[in-house]
Amino acid sequence: MNIKQFEYKPLAHYSYAIVSVGKMAVIDPERNPEQYYAFAKANNAEIIAVIETHPHADFVSSHLEMHKETGATIYNSEKLGADYPHTAFDEGDSIQIGSVTLKAINTPGHSPDSITVVATEGNETALFTGDTLFIGDVGRPDLREKAGNMKAKREELAEMMYNTIQNKFTDLPDDALVYPAHGAGSLCGKNLSDDNSSTLGNERMGNWAFKDQTKEEFMDTILDGQPFIPHYFGFDVDTNKVGADGLKPSIEKIAFSESSTTEGLIVDMRDEATFKKGHLKGSFNIQAVSENAKFETWLGSIIKPEDTFTLVIDSKENKDTMLHRVAKIGYEKLLNKVITLSDEHLVTTEKLDLADFKSHPEKYTIVDIRNKSEIEEGKFFDNAIPHPLNELRETANEIPTDKPIVVHCAGGYRSAAGSSILEKNMDGVTIYDLSENINDFK
């Protein structure tokens, strides 16, 4: 089997192509379909199938665009209730891709409509498990209480996942390759491995979900300590159920102006040092200075689907890159315009006197914006007030304002965003970002 794994690192997302005898299937494609077209061309293959293992929550898929541009059939579980042209792909159904046979197994748990794709050719077996079976973990069961065609409570999905792991992979061989839709860093699970593939035999031995345990023990483990749910997750489930608009037309219509200014909700993607030297008042500093920065995750965790915003970028040359990144989660629909800044109407951020803070921490209100699970593992400062970043816009008004405020996270990336949110919400209060200096307190 000719299998190609594609990775989008900021969202720890894996998608796949299977090529055989001039035919190609794509599984769980990301928003930009161009890499799949290029792979098909390089292999002299025709894309005839696009398979969605479930309606994804953390990224927008290009399944509908690929169908329109190539004529490929979209396959997904009938339980999904898709609003786009599709063919049902559930247990008992199969697709032929050259000499490779693809069969579906209904594997609910992460979502009620999840499927696993079983690919066989001769003695080879590969499993495309979506968000059901990860390397070292299984998909979280708490994302479908408020989104999608089929809604289910987290306890119901946890029980479904137990039954899936107990029963659905039993007849498959140990040497079956396991190809998940996500790896370490994804919010679709809590303890994902850095490995990008495995075998079913290795998972049976090393993945906690396959251990001999009662249903109650399994459910307690899977429901405990799951990460927060970003604002955009339900929005993306609904977008993927309908099918997203074509990428290029969606981003080409967004206005761009250089040396400009704006008002309203503003996201500034520049690096923290540049941002602090001069930015528009009230801007949120969500950095996208490296291709691996978790820009998409924090954009969709801080900005809500009902918001609209302006994006400040560092240079015209980065405009297309940033539009693509915003579109990965479907947020180009919320984007009013993209601008670079003029030198006028900019404000600066005060720098913390680190020596004074170390000597007299009691003079400051310390705000810990790490995730709840991180805070539960231990604080850096005993008197720090916990306000996780994903909730900070809503909880900022609960923070005392009688002292200067120092914001910290675990490494400096999130505190740049957190301190900028408090600057917007607390006019007249001095806000400091501890940034990378948090390392002095570890």
Tab-separated table of N, CA and C in Angstrom, residues 27-126:
chain	number	residue	atom	x	y	z
A	27	ILE	N	-8.025	10.923	3.320
A	27	ILE	CA	-8.736	10.743	4.588
A	27	ILE	C	-8.476	11.936	5.501
A	28	ASP	N	-9.542	12.544	5.979
A	28	ASP	CA	-9.503	13.670	6.928
A	28	ASP	C	-8.624	14.827	6.443
A	29	PRO	N	-8.886	15.350	5.245
A	29	PRO	CA	-8.041	16.425	4.709
A	29	PRO	C	-8.170	17.724	5.484
A	30	GLU	N	-7.097	18.491	5.521
A	30	GLU	CA	-7.125	19.826	6.145
A	30	GLU	C	-7.721	20.829	5.166
A	31	ARG	N	-7.741	22.105	5.551
A	31	ARG	CA	-8.464	23.132	4.796
A	31	ARG	C	-7.882	23.367	3.407
A	32	ASN	N	-6.561	23.298	3.285
A	32	ASN	CA	-5.929	23.582	1.994
A	32	ASN	C	-5.723	22.269	1.238
A	33	PRO	N	-6.406	22.060	0.105
A	33	PRO	CA	-6.308	20.776	-0.592
A	33	PRO	C	-5.118	20.651	-1.536
A	34	GLU	N	-4.330	21.719	-1.692
A	34	GLU	CA	-3.311	21.727	-2.738
A	34	GLU	C	-2.274	20.611	-2.588
A	35	GLN	N	-1.898	20.269	-1.363
A	35	GLN	CA	-0.883	19.226	-1.174
A	35	GLN	C	-1.388	17.864	-1.631
A	36	TYR	N	-2.685	17.631	-1.515
A	36	TYR	CA	-3.247	16.364	-1.974
A	36	TYR	C	-3.285	16.308	-3.499
A	37	TYR	N	-3.591	17.450	-4.112
A	37	TYR	CA	-3.561	17.513	-5.572
A	37	TYR	C	-2.141	17.268	-6.087
A	38	ALA	N	-1.171	17.865	-5.404
A	38	ALA	CA	0.228	17.705	-5.830
A	38	ALA	C	0.671	16.253	-5.697
A	39	PHE	N	0.242	15.591	-4.616
A	39	PHE	CA	0.620	14.187	-4.420
A	39	PHE	C	-0.042	13.300	-5.469
A	40	ALA	N	-1.289	13.595	-5.794
A	40	ALA	CA	-1.981	12.830	-6.831
A	40	ALA	C	-1.271	12.993	-8.172
A	41	LYS	N	-0.896	14.222	-8.503
A	41	LYS	CA	-0.203	14.480	-9.768
A	41	LYS	C	1.139	13.766	-9.817
A	42	ALA	N	1.883	13.804	-8.711
A	42	ALA	CA	3.201	13.160	-8.662
A	42	ALA	C	3.095	11.650	-8.814
A	43	ASN	N	1.940	11.093	-8.460
A	43	ASN	CA	1.745	9.643	-8.546
A	43	ASN	C	0.835	9.242	-9.708
A	44	ASN	N	0.569	10.210	-10.591
A	44	ASN	CA	-0.304	9.943	-11.754
A	44	ASN	C	-1.606	9.285	-11.323
A	45	ALA	N	-2.179	9.832	-10.260
A	45	ALA	CA	-3.384	9.221	-9.684
A	45	ALA	C	-4.565	10.181	-9.752
A	46	GLU	N	-5.746	9.602	-9.811
A	46	GLU	CA	-6.999	10.353	-9.797
A	46	GLU	C	-7.616	10.246	-8.408
A	47	ILE	N	-7.956	11.385	-7.811
A	47	ILE	CA	-8.613	11.369	-6.498
A	47	ILE	C	-10.070	10.995	-6.711
A	48	ILE	N	-10.455	9.826	-6.210
A	48	ILE	CA	-11.827	9.360	-6.421
A	48	ILE	C	-12.634	9.302	-5.133
A	49	ALA	N	-11.973	9.436	-3.983
A	49	ALA	CA	-12.681	9.343	-2.704
A	49	ALA	C	-12.070	10.285	-1.684
A	50	VAL	N	-12.935	10.954	-0.931
A	50	VAL	CA	-12.533	11.751	0.231
A	50	VAL	C	-13.350	11.240	1.410
A	51	ILE	N	-12.656	10.784	2.454
A	51	ILE	CA	-13.331	10.143	3.582
A	51	ILE	C	-13.170	10.995	4.840
A	52	GLU	N	-14.275	11.262	5.488
A	52	GLU	CA	-14.285	11.969	6.759
A	52	GLU	C	-14.590	10.965	7.870
A	53	THR	N	-13.661	10.785	8.813
A	53	THR	CA	-13.913	9.841	9.903
A	53	THR	C	-14.946	10.376	10.892
A	54	HIS	N	-15.156	11.698	10.918
A	54	HIS	CA	-16.165	12.340	11.758
A	54	HIS	C	-16.111	13.830	11.439
A	55	PRO	N	-17.094	14.614	11.857
A	55	PRO	CA	-17.012	16.062	11.650
A	55	PRO	C	-16.039	16.672	12.665
A	56	HIS	N	-14.920	17.130	12.186
A	56	HIS	CA	-13.825	17.547	13.065
A	56	HIS	C	-14.168	18.825	13.828
A	57	ALA	N	-13.638	18.910	15.042
A	57	ALA	CA	-13.874	20.074	15.893
A	57	ALA	C	-12.729	21.073	15.844
A	58	ASP	N	-11.510	20.616	15.572
A	58	ASP	CA	-10.354	21.500	15.754
A	58	ASP	C	-9.790	22.059	14.453
A	59	PHE	N	-10.336	21.663	13.320
A	59	PHE	CA	-9.921	22.269	12.050
A	59	PHE	C	-11.061	22.140	11.056
A	60	VAL	N	-10.995	22.959	10.014
A	60	VAL	CA	-11.979	22.898	8.933
A	60	VAL	C	-11.398	22.058	7.808
A	61	SER	N	-12.200	21.126	7.314
A	61	SER	CA	-11.768	20.182	6.289
A	61	SER	C	-12.102	20.706	4.886
A	62	SER	N	-11.367	20.198	3.904
A	62	SER	CA	-11.579	20.606	2.506
A	62	SER	C	-12.360	19.564	1.719
A	63	HIS	N	-13.101	18.693	2.413
A	63	HIS	CA	-13.784	17.601	1.704
A	63	HIS	C	-14.741	18.104	0.628
A	64	LEU	N	-15.524	19.150	0.924
A	64	LEU	CA	-16.489	19.639	-0.053
A	64	LEU	C	-15.783	20.319	-1.223
A	65	GLU	N	-14.752	21.099	-0.937
A	65	GLU	CA	-13.991	21.741	-2.008
A	65	GLU	C	-13.371	20.688	-2.931
A	66	MET	N	-12.811	19.627	-2.361
A	66	MET	CA	-12.199	18.579	-3.181
A	66	MET	C	-13.242	17.866	-4.037
A	67	HIS	N	-14.415	17.652	-3.479
A	67	HIS	CA	-15.507	17.049	-4.248
A	67	HIS	C	-15.870	17.928	-5.450
A	68	LYS	N	-15.980	19.226	-5.211
A	68	LYS	CA	-16.365	20.143	-6.288
A	68	LYS	C	-15.287	20.254	-7.360
A	69	GLU	N	-14.020	20.196	-6.941
A	69	GLU	CA	-12.931	20.414	-7.891
A	69	GLU	C	-12.497	19.143	-8.617
A	70	THR	N	-12.667	17.986	-8.000
A	70	THR	CA	-12.182	16.744	-8.604
A	70	THR	C	-13.288	15.767	-8.973
A	71	GLY	N	-14.482	15.980	-8.414
A	71	GLY	CA	-15.558	15.025	-8.628
A	71	GLY	C	-15.493	13.824	-7.707
A	72	ALA	N	-14.512	13.808	-6.798
A	72	ALA	CA	-14.372	12.692	-5.858
A	72	ALA	C	-15.617	12.562	-4.988
A	73	THR	N	-15.987	11.337	-4.690
A	73	THR	CA	-17.114	11.076	-3.797
A	73	THR	C	-16.685	11.273	-2.350
A	74	ILE	N	-17.541	11.959	-1.585
A	74	ILE	CA	-17.289	12.099	-0.147
A	74	ILE	C	-17.981	10.952	0.574
A	75	TYR	N	-17.231	10.285	1.434
A	75	TYR	CA	-17.770	9.184	2.233
A	75	TYR	C	-17.702	9.541	3.708
A	76	ASN	N	-18.781	9.264	4.432
A	76	ASN	CA	-18.803	9.431	5.886
A	76	ASN	C	-19.962	8.621	6.443
A	77	SER	N	-19.981	8.498	7.758
A	77	SER	CA	-21.080	7.771	8.378
A	77	SER	C	-22.405	8.481	8.122
A	78	GLU	N	-23.430	7.679	7.837
A	78	GLU	CA	-24.755	8.257	7.649
A	78	GLU	C	-25.233	8.943	8.925
A	79	LYS	N	-24.683	8.517	10.084
A	79	LYS	CA	-25.073	9.111	11.364
A	79	LYS	C	-24.663	10.574	11.474
A	80	LEU	N	-23.700	10.983	10.658
A	80	LEU	CA	-23.211	12.359	10.699
A	80	LEU	C	-24.311	13.348	10.303
A	81	GLY	N	-25.216	12.932	9.406
A	81	GLY	CA	-26.260	13.847	8.942
A	81	GLY	C	-25.715	14.965	8.082
A	82	ALA	N	-24.742	14.636	7.232
A	82	ALA	CA	-24.047	15.652	6.435
A	82	ALA	C	-25.003	16.398	5.510
A	83	ASP	N	-24.767	17.692	5.365
A	83	ASP	CA	-25.579	18.547	4.506
A	83	ASP	C	-24.963	18.742	3.128
A	84	TYR	N	-23.916	17.988	2.793
A	84	TYR	CA	-23.266	18.064	1.484
A	84	TYR	C	-23.469	16.734	0.760
A	85	PRO	N	-23.249	16.681	-0.553
A	85	PRO	CA	-23.406	15.414	-1.281
A	85	PRO	C	-22.420	14.374	-0.755
A	86	HIS	N	-22.926	13.202	-0.421
A	86	HIS	CA	-22.052	12.188	0.166
A	86	HIS	C	-22.641	10.804	-0.041
A	87	THR	N	-21.813	9.802	0.209
A	87	THR	CA	-22.247	8.405	0.188
A	87	THR	C	-21.987	7.813	1.573
A	88	ALA	N	-22.970	7.099	2.088
A	88	ALA	CA	-22.835	6.520	3.421
A	88	ALA	C	-21.690	5.515	3.445
A	89	PHE	N	-20.918	5.577	4.527
A	89	PHE	CA	-19.790	4.655	4.703
A	89	PHE	C	-19.808	4.191	6.150
A	90	ASP	N	-20.489	3.070	6.359
A	90	ASP	CA	-20.643	2.509	7.696
A	90	ASP	C	-20.299	1.028	7.643
A	91	GLU	N	-20.411	0.361	8.789
A	91	GLU	CA	-20.072	-1.058	8.844
A	91	GLU	C	-20.817	-1.843	7.776
A	92	GLY	N	-20.072	-2.660	7.033
A	92	GLY	CA	-20.649	-3.420	5.931
A	92	GLY	C	-20.402	-2.779	4.584
A	93	ASP	N	-20.001	-1.500	4.584
A	93	ASP	CA	-19.715	-0.800	3.328
A	93	ASP	C	-18.233	-0.903	2.993
A	94	SER	N	-17.918	-0.856	1.703
A	94	SER	CA	-16.518	-0.901	1.273
A	94	SER	C	-16.317	-0.031	0.044
A	95	ILE	N	-15.067	0.392	-0.144
A	95	ILE	CA	-14.649	1.205	-1.291
A	95	ILE	C	-13.420	0.523	-1.885
A	96	GLN	N	-13.352	0.480	-3.205
A	96	GLN	CA	-12.177	-0.100	-3.855
A	96	GLN	C	-11.306	1.021	-4.420
A	97	ILE	N	-10.063	1.083	-3.977
A	97	ILE	CA	-9.078	2.048	-4.487
A	97	ILE	C	-7.984	1.228	-5.164
A	98	GLY	N	-8.110	1.008	-6.459
A	98	GLY	CA	-7.172	0.134	-7.141
A	98	GLY	C	-7.262	-1.266	-6.549
A	99	SER	N	-6.147	-1.764	-6.025
A	99	SER	CA	-6.138	-3.098	-5.408
A	99	SER	C	-6.303	-3.037	-3.895
A	100	VAL	N	-6.574	-1.863	-3.354
A	100	VAL	CA	-6.779	-1.684	-1.910
A	100	VAL	C	-8.268	-1.628	-1.611
A	101	THR	N	-8.689	-2.392	-0.616
A	101	THR	CA	-10.083	-2.377	-0.178
A	101	THR	C	-10.191	-1.584	1.122
A	102	LEU	N	-11.111	-0.643	1.151
A	102	LEU	CA	-11.368	0.155	2.346
A	102	LEU	C	-12.726	-0.232	2.908
A	103	LYS	N	-12.740	-0.600	4.183
A	103	LYS	CA	-13.984	-0.915	4.862
A	103	LYS	C	-14.159	0.012	6.065
A	104	ALA	N	-15.395	0.203	6.451
A	104	ALA	CA	-15.693	1.082	7.589
A	104	ALA	C	-16.065	0.252	8.814
A	105	ILE	N	-15.617	0.727	9.964
A	105	ILE	CA	-16.099	0.213	11.253
A	105	ILE	C	-16.684	1.409	11.998
A	106	ASN	N	-17.898	1.284	12.494
A	106	ASN	CA	-18.455	2.346	13.334
A	106	ASN	C	-17.797	2.265	14.704
A	107	THR	N	-17.087	3.344	15.072
A	107	THR	CA	-16.329	3.369	16.326
A	107	THR	C	-16.680	4.605	17.150
A	108	PRO	N	-17.920	4.678	17.642
A	108	PRO	CA	-18.318	5.862	18.419
A	108	PRO	C	-17.565	5.949	19.736
A	109	GLY	N	-17.472	7.162	20.241
A	109	GLY	CA	-16.794	7.411	21.513
A	109	GLY	C	-16.310	8.841	21.582
A	110	HIS	N	-15.433	9.205	20.644
A	110	HIS	CA	-15.058	10.615	20.521
A	110	HIS	C	-16.273	11.412	20.059
A	111	SER	N	-16.979	10.842	19.112
A	111	SER	CA	-18.250	11.397	18.650
A	111	SER	C	-19.180	10.235	18.348
A	112	PRO	N	-20.489	10.471	18.287
A	112	PRO	CA	-21.410	9.363	18.013
A	112	PRO	C	-21.279	8.830	16.593
A	113	ASP	N	-20.728	9.662	15.680
A	113	ASP	CA	-20.692	9.333	14.258
A	113	ASP	C	-19.288	8.999	13.757
A	114	SER	N	-18.378	8.649	14.666
A	114	SER	CA	-16.999	8.334	14.282
A	114	SER	C	-16.916	6.975	13.587
A	115	ILE	N	-16.058	6.909	12.567
A	115	ILE	CA	-15.742	5.641	11.933
A	115	ILE	C	-14.227	5.450	11.917
A	116	THR	N	-13.803	4.202	11.841
A	116	THR	CA	-12.419	3.851	11.551
A	116	THR	C	-12.389	3.204	10.176
A	117	VAL	N	-11.400	3.589	9.376
A	117	VAL	CA	-11.261	3.044	8.028
A	117	VAL	C	-10.217	1.928	8.058
A	118	VAL	N	-10.617	0.738	7.623
A	118	VAL	CA	-9.720	-0.416	7.578
A	118	VAL	C	-9.309	-0.643	6.130
A	119	ALA	N	-8.018	-0.453	5.846
A	119	ALA	CA	-7.490	-0.632	4.493
A	119	ALA	C	-6.732	-1.951	4.429
A	120	THR	N	-7.045	-2.770	3.432
A	120	THR	CA	-6.340	-4.044	3.278
A	120	THR	C	-5.876	-4.226	1.838
A	121	GLU	N	-4.710	-4.811	1.721
A	121	GLU	CA	-4.178	-5.214	0.419
A	121	GLU	C	-3.286	-6.431	0.667
A	122	GLY	N	-3.712	-7.596	0.164
A	122	GLY	CA	-2.974	-8.815	0.468
A	122	GLY	C	-2.982	-9.076	1.965
A	123	ASN	N	-1.801	-9.247	2.546
A	123	ASN	CA	-1.689	-9.490	3.992
A	123	ASN	C	-1.491	-8.213	4.795
A	124	GLU	N	-1.503	-7.067	4.132
A	124	GLU	CA	-1.280	-5.792	4.820
A	124	GLU	C	-2.601	-5.193	5.296
A	125	THR	N	-2.584	-4.641	6.499
A	125	THR	CA	-3.747	-3.943	7.043
A	125	THR	C	-3.298	-2.618	7.637
A	126	ALA	N	-4.051	-1.564	7.342
A	126	ALA	CA	-3.803	-0.252	7.942
A	126	ALA	C	-5.123	0.294	8.471
